[in-house]
PDB file of C-alpha atoms and ligand atoms in Angstrom:
ATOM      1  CA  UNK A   1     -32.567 -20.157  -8.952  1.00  0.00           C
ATOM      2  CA  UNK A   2     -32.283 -17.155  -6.822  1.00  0.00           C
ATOM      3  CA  UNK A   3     -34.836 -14.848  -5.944  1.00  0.00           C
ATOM      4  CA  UNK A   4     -34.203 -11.288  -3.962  1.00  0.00           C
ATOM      5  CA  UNK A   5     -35.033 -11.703  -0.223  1.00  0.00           C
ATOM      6  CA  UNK A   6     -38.161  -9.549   1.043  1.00  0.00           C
ATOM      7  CA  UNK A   7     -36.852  -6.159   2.540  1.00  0.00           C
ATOM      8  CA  UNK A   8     -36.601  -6.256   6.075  1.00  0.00           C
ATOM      9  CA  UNK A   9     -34.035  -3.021   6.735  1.00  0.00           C
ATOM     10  CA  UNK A  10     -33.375  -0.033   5.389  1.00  0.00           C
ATOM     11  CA  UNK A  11     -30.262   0.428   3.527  1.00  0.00           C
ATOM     12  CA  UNK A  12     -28.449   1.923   0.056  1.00  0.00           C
ATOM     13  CA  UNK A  13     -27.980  -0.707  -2.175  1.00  0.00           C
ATOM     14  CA  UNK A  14     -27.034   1.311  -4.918  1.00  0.00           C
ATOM     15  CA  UNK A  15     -23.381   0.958  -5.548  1.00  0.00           C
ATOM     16  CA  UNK A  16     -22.218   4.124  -7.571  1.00  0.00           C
ATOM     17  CA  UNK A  17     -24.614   6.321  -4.939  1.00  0.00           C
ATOM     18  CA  UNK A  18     -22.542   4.413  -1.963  1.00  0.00           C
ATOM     19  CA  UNK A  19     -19.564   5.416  -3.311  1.00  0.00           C
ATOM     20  CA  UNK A  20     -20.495   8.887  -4.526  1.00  0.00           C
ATOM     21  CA  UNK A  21     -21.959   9.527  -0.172  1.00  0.00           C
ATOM     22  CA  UNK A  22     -18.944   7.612   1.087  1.00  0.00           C
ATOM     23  CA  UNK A  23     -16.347  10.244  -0.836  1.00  0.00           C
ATOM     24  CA  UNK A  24     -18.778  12.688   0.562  1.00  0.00           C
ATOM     25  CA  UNK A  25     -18.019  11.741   4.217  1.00  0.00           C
ATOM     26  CA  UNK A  26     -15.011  11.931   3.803  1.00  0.00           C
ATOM     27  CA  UNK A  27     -14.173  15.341   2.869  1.00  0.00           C
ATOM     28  CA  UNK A  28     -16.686  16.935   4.943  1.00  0.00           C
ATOM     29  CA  UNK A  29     -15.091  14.805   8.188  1.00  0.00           C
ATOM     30  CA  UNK A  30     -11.126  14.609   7.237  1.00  0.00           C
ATOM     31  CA  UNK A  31      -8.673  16.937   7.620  1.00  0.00           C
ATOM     32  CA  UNK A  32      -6.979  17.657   4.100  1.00  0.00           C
ATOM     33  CA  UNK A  33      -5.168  20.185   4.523  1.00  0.00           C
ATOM     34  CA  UNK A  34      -1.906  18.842   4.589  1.00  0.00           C
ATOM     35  CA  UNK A  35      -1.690  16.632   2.245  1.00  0.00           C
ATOM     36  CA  UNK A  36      -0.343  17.671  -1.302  1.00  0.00           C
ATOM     37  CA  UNK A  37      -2.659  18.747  -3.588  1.00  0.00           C
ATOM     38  CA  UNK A  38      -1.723  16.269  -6.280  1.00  0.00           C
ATOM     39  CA  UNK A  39      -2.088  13.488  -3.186  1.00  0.00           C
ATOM     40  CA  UNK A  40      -5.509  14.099  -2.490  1.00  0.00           C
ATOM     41  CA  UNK A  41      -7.567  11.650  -3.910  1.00  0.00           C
ATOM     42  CA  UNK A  42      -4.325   9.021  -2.740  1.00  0.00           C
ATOM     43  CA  UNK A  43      -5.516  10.189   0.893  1.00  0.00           C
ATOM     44  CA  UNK A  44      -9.215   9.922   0.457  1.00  0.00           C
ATOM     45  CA  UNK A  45      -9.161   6.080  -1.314  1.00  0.00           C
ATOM     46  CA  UNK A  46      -6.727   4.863   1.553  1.00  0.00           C
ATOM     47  CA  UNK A  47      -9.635   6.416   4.521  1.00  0.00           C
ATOM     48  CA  UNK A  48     -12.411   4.998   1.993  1.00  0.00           C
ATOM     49  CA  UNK A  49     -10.863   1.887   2.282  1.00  0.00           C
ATOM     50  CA  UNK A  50     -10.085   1.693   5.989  1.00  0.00           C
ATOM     51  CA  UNK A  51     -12.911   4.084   6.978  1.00  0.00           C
ATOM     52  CA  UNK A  52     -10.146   5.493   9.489  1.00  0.00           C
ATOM     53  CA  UNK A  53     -11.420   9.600   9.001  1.00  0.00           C
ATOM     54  CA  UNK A  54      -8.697  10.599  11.446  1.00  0.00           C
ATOM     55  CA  UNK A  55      -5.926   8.967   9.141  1.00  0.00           C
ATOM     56  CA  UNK A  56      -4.732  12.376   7.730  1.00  0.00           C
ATOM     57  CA  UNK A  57      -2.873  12.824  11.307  1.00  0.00           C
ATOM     58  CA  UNK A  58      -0.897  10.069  10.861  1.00  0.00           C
ATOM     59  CA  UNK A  59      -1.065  10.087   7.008  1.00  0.00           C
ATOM     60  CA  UNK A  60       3.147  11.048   5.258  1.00  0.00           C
ATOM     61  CA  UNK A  61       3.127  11.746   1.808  1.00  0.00           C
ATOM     62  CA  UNK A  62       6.581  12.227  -0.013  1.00  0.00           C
ATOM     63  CA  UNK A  63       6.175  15.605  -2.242  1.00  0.00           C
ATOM     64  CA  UNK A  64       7.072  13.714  -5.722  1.00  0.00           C
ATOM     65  CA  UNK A  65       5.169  10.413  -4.574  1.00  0.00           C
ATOM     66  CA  UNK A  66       2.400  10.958  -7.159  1.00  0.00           C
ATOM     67  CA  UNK A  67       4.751  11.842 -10.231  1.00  0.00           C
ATOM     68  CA  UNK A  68       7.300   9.100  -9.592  1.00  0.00           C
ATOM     69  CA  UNK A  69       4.515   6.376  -8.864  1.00  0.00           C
ATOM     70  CA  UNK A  70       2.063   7.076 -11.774  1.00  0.00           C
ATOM     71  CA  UNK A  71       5.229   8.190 -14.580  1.00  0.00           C
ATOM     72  CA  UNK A  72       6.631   3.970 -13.387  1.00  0.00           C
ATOM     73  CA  UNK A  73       3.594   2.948 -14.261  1.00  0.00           C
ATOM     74  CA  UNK A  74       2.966   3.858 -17.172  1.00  0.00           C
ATOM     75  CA  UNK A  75       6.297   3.073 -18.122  1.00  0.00           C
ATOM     76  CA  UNK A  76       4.742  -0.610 -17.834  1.00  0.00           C
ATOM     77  CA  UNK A  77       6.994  -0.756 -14.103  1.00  0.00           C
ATOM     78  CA  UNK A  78       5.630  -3.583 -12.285  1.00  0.00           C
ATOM     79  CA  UNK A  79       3.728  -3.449  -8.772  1.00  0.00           C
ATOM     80  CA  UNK A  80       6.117  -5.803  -5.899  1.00  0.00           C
ATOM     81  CA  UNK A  81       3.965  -6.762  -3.155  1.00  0.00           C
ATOM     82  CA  UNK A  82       4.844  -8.407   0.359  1.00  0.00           C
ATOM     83  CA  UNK A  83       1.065 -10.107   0.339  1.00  0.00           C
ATOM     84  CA  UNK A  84      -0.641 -11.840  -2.030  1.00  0.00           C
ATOM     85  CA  UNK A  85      -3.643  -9.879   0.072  1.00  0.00           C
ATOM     86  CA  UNK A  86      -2.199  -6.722  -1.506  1.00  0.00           C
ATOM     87  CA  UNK A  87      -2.125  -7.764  -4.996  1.00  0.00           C
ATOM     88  CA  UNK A  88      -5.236  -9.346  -4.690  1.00  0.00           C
ATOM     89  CA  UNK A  89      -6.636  -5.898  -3.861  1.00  0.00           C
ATOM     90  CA  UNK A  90      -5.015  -3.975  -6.990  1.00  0.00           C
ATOM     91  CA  UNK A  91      -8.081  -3.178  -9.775  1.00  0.00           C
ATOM     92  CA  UNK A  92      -6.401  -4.650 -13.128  1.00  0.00           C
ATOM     93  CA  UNK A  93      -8.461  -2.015 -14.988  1.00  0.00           C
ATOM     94  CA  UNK A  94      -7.187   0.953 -13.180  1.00  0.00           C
ATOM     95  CA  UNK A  95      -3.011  -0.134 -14.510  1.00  0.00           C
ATOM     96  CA  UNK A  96      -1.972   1.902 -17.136  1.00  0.00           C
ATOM     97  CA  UNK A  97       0.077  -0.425 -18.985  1.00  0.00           C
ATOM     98  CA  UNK A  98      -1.556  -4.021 -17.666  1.00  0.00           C
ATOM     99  CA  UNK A  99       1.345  -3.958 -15.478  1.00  0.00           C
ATOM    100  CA  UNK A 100       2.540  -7.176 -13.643  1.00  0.00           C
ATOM    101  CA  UNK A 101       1.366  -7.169  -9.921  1.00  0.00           C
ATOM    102  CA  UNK A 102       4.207  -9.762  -8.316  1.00  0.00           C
ATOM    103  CA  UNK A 103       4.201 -10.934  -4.888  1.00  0.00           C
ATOM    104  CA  UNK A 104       6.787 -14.080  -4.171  1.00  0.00           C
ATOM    105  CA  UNK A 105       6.089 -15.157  -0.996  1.00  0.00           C
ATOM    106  CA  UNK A 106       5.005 -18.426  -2.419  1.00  0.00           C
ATOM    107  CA  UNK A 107       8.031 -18.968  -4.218  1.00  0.00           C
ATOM    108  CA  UNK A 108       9.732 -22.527  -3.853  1.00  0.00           C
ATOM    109  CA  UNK A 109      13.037 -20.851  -2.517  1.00  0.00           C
ATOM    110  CA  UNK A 110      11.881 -18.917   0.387  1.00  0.00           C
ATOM    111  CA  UNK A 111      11.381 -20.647   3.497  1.00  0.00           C
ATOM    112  CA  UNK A 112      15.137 -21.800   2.900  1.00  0.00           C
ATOM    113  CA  UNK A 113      16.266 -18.015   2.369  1.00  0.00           C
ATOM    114  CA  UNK A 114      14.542 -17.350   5.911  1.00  0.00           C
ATOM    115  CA  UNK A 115      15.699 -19.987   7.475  1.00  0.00           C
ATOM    116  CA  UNK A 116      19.253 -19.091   6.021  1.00  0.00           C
ATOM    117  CA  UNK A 117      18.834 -15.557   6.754  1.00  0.00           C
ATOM    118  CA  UNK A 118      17.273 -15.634  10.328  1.00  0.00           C
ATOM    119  CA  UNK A 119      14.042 -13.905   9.326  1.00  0.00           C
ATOM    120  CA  UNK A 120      11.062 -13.892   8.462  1.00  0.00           C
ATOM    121  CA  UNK A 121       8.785 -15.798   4.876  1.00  0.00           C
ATOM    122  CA  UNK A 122       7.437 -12.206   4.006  1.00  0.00           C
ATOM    123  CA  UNK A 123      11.073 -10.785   4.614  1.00  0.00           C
ATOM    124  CA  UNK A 124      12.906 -13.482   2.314  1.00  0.00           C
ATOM    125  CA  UNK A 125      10.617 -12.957  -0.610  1.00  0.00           C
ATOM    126  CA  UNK A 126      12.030  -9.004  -0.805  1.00  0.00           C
ATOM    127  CA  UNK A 127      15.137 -10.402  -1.309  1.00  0.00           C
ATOM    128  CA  UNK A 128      13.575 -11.920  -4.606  1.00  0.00           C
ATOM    129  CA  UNK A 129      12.397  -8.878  -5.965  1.00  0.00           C
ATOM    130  CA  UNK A 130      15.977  -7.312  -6.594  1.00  0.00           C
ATOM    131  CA  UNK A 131      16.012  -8.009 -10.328  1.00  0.00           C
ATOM    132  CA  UNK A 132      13.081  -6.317 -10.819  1.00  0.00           C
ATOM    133  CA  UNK A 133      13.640  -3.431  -8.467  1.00  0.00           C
ATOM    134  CA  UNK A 134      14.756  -1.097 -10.578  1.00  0.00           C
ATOM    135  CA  UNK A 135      11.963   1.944 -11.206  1.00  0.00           C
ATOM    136  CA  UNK A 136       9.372  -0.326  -9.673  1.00  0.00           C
ATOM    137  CA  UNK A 137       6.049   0.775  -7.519  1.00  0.00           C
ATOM    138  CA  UNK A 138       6.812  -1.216  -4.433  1.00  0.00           C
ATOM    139  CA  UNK A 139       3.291  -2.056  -2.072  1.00  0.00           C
ATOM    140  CA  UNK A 140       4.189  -3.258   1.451  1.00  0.00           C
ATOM    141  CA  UNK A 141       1.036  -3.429   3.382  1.00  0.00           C
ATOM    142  CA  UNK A 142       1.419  -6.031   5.668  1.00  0.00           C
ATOM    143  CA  UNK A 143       4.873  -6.995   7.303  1.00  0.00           C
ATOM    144  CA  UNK A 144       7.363  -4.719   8.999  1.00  0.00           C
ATOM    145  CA  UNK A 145       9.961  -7.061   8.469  1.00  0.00           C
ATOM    146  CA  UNK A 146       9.368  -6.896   4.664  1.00  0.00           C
ATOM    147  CA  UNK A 147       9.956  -2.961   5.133  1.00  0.00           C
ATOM    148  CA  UNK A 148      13.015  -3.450   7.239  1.00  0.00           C
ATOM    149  CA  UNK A 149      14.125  -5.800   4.654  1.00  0.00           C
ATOM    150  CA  UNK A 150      13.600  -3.299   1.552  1.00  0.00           C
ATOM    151  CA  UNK A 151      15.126  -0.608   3.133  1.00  0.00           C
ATOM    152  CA  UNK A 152      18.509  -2.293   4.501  1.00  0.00           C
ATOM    153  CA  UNK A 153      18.751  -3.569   0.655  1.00  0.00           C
ATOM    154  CA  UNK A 154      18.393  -0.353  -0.768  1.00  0.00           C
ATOM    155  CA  UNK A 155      21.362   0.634   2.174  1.00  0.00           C
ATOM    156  CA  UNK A 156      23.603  -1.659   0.737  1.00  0.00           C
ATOM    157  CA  UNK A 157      23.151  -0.685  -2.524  1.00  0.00           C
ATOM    158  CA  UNK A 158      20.257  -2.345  -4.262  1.00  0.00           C
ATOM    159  CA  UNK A 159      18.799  -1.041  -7.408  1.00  0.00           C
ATOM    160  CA  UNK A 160      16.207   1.570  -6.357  1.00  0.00           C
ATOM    161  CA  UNK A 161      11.822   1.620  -6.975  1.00  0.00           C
ATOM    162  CA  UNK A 162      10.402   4.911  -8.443  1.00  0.00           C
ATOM    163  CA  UNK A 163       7.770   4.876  -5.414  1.00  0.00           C
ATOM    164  CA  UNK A 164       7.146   3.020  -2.342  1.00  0.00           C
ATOM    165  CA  UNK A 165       3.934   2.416  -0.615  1.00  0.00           C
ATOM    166  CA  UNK A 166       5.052   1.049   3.004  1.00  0.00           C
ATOM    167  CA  UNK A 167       1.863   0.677   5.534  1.00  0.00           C
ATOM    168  CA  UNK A 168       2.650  -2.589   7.338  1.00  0.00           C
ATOM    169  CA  UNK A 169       0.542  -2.860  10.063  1.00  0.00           C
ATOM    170  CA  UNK A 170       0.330  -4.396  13.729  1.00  0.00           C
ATOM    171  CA  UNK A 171       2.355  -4.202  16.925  1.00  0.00           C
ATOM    172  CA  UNK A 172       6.212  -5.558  16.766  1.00  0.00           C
ATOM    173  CA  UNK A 173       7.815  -3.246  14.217  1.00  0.00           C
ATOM    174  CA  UNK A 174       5.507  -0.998  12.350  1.00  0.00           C
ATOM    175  CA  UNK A 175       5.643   2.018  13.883  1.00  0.00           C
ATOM    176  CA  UNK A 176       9.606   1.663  13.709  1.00  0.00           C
ATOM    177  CA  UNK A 177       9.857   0.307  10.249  1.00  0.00           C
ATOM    178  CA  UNK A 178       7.929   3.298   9.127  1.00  0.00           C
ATOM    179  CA  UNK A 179       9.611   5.731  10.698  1.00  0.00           C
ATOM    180  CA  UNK A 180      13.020   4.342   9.087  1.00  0.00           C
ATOM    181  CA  UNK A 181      11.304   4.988   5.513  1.00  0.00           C
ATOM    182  CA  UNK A 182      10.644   8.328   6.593  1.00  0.00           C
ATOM    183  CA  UNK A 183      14.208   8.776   7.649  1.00  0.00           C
ATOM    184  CA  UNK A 184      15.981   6.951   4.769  1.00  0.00           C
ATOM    185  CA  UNK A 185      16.648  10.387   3.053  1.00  0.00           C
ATOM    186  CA  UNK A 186      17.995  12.392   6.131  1.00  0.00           C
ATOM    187  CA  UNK A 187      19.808   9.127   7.736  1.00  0.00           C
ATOM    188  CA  UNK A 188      21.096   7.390   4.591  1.00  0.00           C
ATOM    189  CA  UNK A 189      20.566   9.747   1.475  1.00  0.00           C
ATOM    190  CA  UNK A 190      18.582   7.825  -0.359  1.00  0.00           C
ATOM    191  CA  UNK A 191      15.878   9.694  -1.633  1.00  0.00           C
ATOM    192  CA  UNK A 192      12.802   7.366  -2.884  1.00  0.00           C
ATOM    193  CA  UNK A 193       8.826   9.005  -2.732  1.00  0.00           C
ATOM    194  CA  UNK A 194       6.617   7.256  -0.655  1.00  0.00           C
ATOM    195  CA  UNK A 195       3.811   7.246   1.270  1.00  0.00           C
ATOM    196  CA  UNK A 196       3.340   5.916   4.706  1.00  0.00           C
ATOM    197  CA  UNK A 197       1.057   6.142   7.918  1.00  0.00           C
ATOM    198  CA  UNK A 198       3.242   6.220  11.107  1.00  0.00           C
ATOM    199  CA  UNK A 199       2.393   4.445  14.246  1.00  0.00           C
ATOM    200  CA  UNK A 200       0.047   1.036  14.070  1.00  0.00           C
ATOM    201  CA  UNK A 201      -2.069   1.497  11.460  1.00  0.00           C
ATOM    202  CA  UNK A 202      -1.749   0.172   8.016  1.00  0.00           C
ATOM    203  CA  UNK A 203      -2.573  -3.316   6.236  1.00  0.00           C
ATOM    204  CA  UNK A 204      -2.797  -4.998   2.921  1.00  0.00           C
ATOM    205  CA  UNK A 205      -6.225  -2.988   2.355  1.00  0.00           C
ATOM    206  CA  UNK A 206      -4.751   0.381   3.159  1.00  0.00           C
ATOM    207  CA  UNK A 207      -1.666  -0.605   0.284  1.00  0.00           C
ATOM    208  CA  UNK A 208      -4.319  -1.930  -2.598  1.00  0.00           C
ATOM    209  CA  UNK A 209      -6.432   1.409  -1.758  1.00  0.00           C
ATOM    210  CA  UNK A 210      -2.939   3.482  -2.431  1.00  0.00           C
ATOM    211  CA  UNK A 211      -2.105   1.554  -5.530  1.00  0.00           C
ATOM    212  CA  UNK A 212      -5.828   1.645  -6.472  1.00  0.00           C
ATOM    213  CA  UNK A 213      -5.652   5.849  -6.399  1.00  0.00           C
ATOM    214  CA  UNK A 214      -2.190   5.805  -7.816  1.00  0.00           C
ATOM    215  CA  UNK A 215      -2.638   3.792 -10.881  1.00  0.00           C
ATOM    216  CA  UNK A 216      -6.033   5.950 -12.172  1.00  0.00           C
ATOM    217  CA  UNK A 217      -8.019   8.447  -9.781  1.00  0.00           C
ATOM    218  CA  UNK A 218     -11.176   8.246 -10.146  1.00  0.00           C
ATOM    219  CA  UNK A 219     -14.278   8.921  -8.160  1.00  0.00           C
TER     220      UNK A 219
HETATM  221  C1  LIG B   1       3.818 -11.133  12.390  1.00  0.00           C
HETATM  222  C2  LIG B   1       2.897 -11.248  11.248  1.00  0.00           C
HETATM  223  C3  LIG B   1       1.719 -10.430  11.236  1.00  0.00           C
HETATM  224  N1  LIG B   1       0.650 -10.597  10.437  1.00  0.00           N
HETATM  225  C4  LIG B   1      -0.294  -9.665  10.625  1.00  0.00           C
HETATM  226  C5  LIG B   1      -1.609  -9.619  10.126  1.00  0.00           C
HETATM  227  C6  LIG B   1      -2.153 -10.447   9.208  1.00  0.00           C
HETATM  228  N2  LIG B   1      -1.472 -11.431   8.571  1.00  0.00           N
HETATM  229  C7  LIG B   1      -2.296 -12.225   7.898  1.00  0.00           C
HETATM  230  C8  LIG B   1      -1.800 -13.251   7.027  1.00  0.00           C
HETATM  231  C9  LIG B   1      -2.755 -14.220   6.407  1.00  0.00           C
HETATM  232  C10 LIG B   1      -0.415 -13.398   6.716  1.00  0.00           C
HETATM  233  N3  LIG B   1       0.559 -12.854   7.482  1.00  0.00           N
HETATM  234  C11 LIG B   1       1.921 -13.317   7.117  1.00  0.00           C
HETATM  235  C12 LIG B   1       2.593 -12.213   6.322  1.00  0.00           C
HETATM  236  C13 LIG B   1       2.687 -13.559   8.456  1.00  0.00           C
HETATM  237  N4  LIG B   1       2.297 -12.520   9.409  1.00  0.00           N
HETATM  238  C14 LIG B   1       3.179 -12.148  10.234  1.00  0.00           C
HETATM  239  C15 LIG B   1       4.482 -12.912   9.956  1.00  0.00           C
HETATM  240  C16 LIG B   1       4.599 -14.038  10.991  1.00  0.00           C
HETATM  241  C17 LIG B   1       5.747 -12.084   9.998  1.00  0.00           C
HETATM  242  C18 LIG B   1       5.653 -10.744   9.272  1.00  0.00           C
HETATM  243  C19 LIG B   1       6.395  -9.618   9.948  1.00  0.00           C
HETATM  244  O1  LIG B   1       6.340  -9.476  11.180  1.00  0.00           O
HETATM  245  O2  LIG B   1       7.044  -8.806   9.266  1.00  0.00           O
HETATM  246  C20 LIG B   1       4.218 -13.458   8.508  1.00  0.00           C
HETATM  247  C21 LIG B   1       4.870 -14.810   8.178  1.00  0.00           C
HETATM  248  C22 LIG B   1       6.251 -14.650   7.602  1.00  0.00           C
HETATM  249  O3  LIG B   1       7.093 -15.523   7.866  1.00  0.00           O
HETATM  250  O4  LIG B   1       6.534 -13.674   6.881  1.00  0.00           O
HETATM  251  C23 LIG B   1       1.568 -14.596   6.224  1.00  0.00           C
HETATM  252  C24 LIG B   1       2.627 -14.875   5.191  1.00  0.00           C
HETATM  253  C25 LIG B   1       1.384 -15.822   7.126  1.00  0.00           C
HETATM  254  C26 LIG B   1       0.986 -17.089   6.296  1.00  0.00           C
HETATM  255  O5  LIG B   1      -0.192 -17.269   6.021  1.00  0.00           O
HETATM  256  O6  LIG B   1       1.845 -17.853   5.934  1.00  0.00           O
HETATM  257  C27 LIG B   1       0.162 -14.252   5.622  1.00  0.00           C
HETATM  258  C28 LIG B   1       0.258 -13.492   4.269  1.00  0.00           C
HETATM  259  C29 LIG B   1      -0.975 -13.703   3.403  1.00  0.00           C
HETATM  260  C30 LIG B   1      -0.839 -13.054   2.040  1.00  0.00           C
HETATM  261  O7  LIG B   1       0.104 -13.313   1.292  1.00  0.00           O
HETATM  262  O8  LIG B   1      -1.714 -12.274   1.688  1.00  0.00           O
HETATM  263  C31 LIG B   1      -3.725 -11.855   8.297  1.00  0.00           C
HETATM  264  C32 LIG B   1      -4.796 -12.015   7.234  1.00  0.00           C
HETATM  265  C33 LIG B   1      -4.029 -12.710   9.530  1.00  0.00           C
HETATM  266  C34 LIG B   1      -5.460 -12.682   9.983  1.00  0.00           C
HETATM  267  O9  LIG B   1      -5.920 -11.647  10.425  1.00  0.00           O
HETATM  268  O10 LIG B   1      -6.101 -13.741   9.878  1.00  0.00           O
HETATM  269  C35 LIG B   1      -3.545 -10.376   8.759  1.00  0.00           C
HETATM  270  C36 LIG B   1      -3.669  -9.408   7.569  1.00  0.00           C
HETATM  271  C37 LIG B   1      -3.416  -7.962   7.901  1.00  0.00           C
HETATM  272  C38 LIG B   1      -3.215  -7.133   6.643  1.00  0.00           C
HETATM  273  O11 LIG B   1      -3.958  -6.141   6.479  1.00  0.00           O
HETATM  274  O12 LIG B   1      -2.342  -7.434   5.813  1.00  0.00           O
HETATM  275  C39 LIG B   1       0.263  -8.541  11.523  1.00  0.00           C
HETATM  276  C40 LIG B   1      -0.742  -7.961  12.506  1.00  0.00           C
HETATM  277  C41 LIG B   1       0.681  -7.512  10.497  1.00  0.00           C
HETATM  278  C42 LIG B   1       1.483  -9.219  12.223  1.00  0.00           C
HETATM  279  C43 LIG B   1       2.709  -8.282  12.307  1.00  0.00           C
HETATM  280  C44 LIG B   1       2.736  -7.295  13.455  1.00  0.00           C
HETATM  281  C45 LIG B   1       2.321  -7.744  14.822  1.00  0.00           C
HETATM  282  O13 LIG B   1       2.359  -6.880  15.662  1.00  0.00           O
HETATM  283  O14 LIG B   1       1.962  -8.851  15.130  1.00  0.00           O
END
């Protein structure tokens, strides 16, 4: 049986009031200004979920990003994810149609296809997702080779996602694969929205808070 402990600190414990003074915090300490007004609440879940205040500086949001993302999902578009940490994070309840969440880095095939292709497990399993490619909401949250991956596809002519939500994180390759999604319309004419945060920053939480605000805001 369990019993509540005695209370030794104090602390809210009430979860709709933590929410309601972390939103709060937010917009009294970020800097909203530049992000699109249809964005907003896209920008506020990913610093609730990181509790990075400061991430509007870094924060890119693609003008048509909220549109594309949220009319592809509820046209029952599925969510491709490069971690099963992502689409572990995605709220079921929020999807507008009950939409599939698929990451396939598990798949049987894809330590071969690395092998064969010279890359990386997380990179392979992109090159899985091409049948279902077409007009889908795309979460990469954790590796920059996944990114790189996506977007040389998408060069050579792979069907193209209504949205992309590309925050790997870390060290080797995230500030540059970033950048290249940012660039993919000037550099290559391929058009897709997206949002991204440019330098280091990023990770599978950052992508399931994005998804999170883009499938149903609500706060
Ligand atoms: C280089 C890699 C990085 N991983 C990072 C951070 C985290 N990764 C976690 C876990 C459990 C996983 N990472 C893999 C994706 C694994 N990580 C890599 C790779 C070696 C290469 C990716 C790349 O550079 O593009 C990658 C293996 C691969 O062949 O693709 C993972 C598949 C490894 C595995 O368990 O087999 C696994 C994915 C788990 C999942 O599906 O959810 C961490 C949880 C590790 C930890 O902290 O314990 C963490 C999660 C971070 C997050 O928010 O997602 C980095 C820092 C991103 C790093 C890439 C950049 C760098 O500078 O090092």
């Amino acid at each position: 049986m369990s019993t509540r402990p005695s209370r030794h600190y104090d602390y809210i414990d009430d979860g709709p009031a933590i929410y309601v003074d972390s939103f709060a915090t937010i917009r009294s300490e970020s800097d909203l200004s530049r992000i699109p007004a249809d964005a907003e609440k896209i920008a506020v879940r990913m610093i609730h979920g990181t509790g990075q205040t400061d991430l509007t500086r870094d924060l890119e949001i693609h003008p048509r990003l909220v549109g594309a993302a949220r009319g592809a999902l509820e046209n029952g578009a599925p969510i491709l994810t490069d971690a099963h940490m992502v689409a572990s994070g995605v709220t079921r309840a929020r999807l507008p149609r009950d939409n599939e969440v698929v990451c396939l880095l598990r798949d049987a095939s894809v330590p071969g296809l690395a092998r064969e292709f010279g890359t990386t497990r997380s990179a392979a399993a992109v090159s899985l997702w091409e049948p279902r490619l077409e007009g889908a909401v795309v979460a990469i949250g954790n590796a920059p080779t996944a990114l790189f991956h996506l977007l040389e596809m998408l060069i050579d002519g792979a069907p193209r996602p209504a949205a992309i939500v590309g925050v790997p994180v870390g060290f080797i390759g995230a500030a540059e694969s970033k950048q290249a999604l940012s660039d993919l319309a000037a550099d290559h004419g391929i058009d897709i929205p997206y949002v991204t945060v440019h330098g280091r920053r990023g990770g599978s939480a950052m992508a399931a808070s994005a998804l999170n605000a883009l499938a149903q805001e609500r706060e």
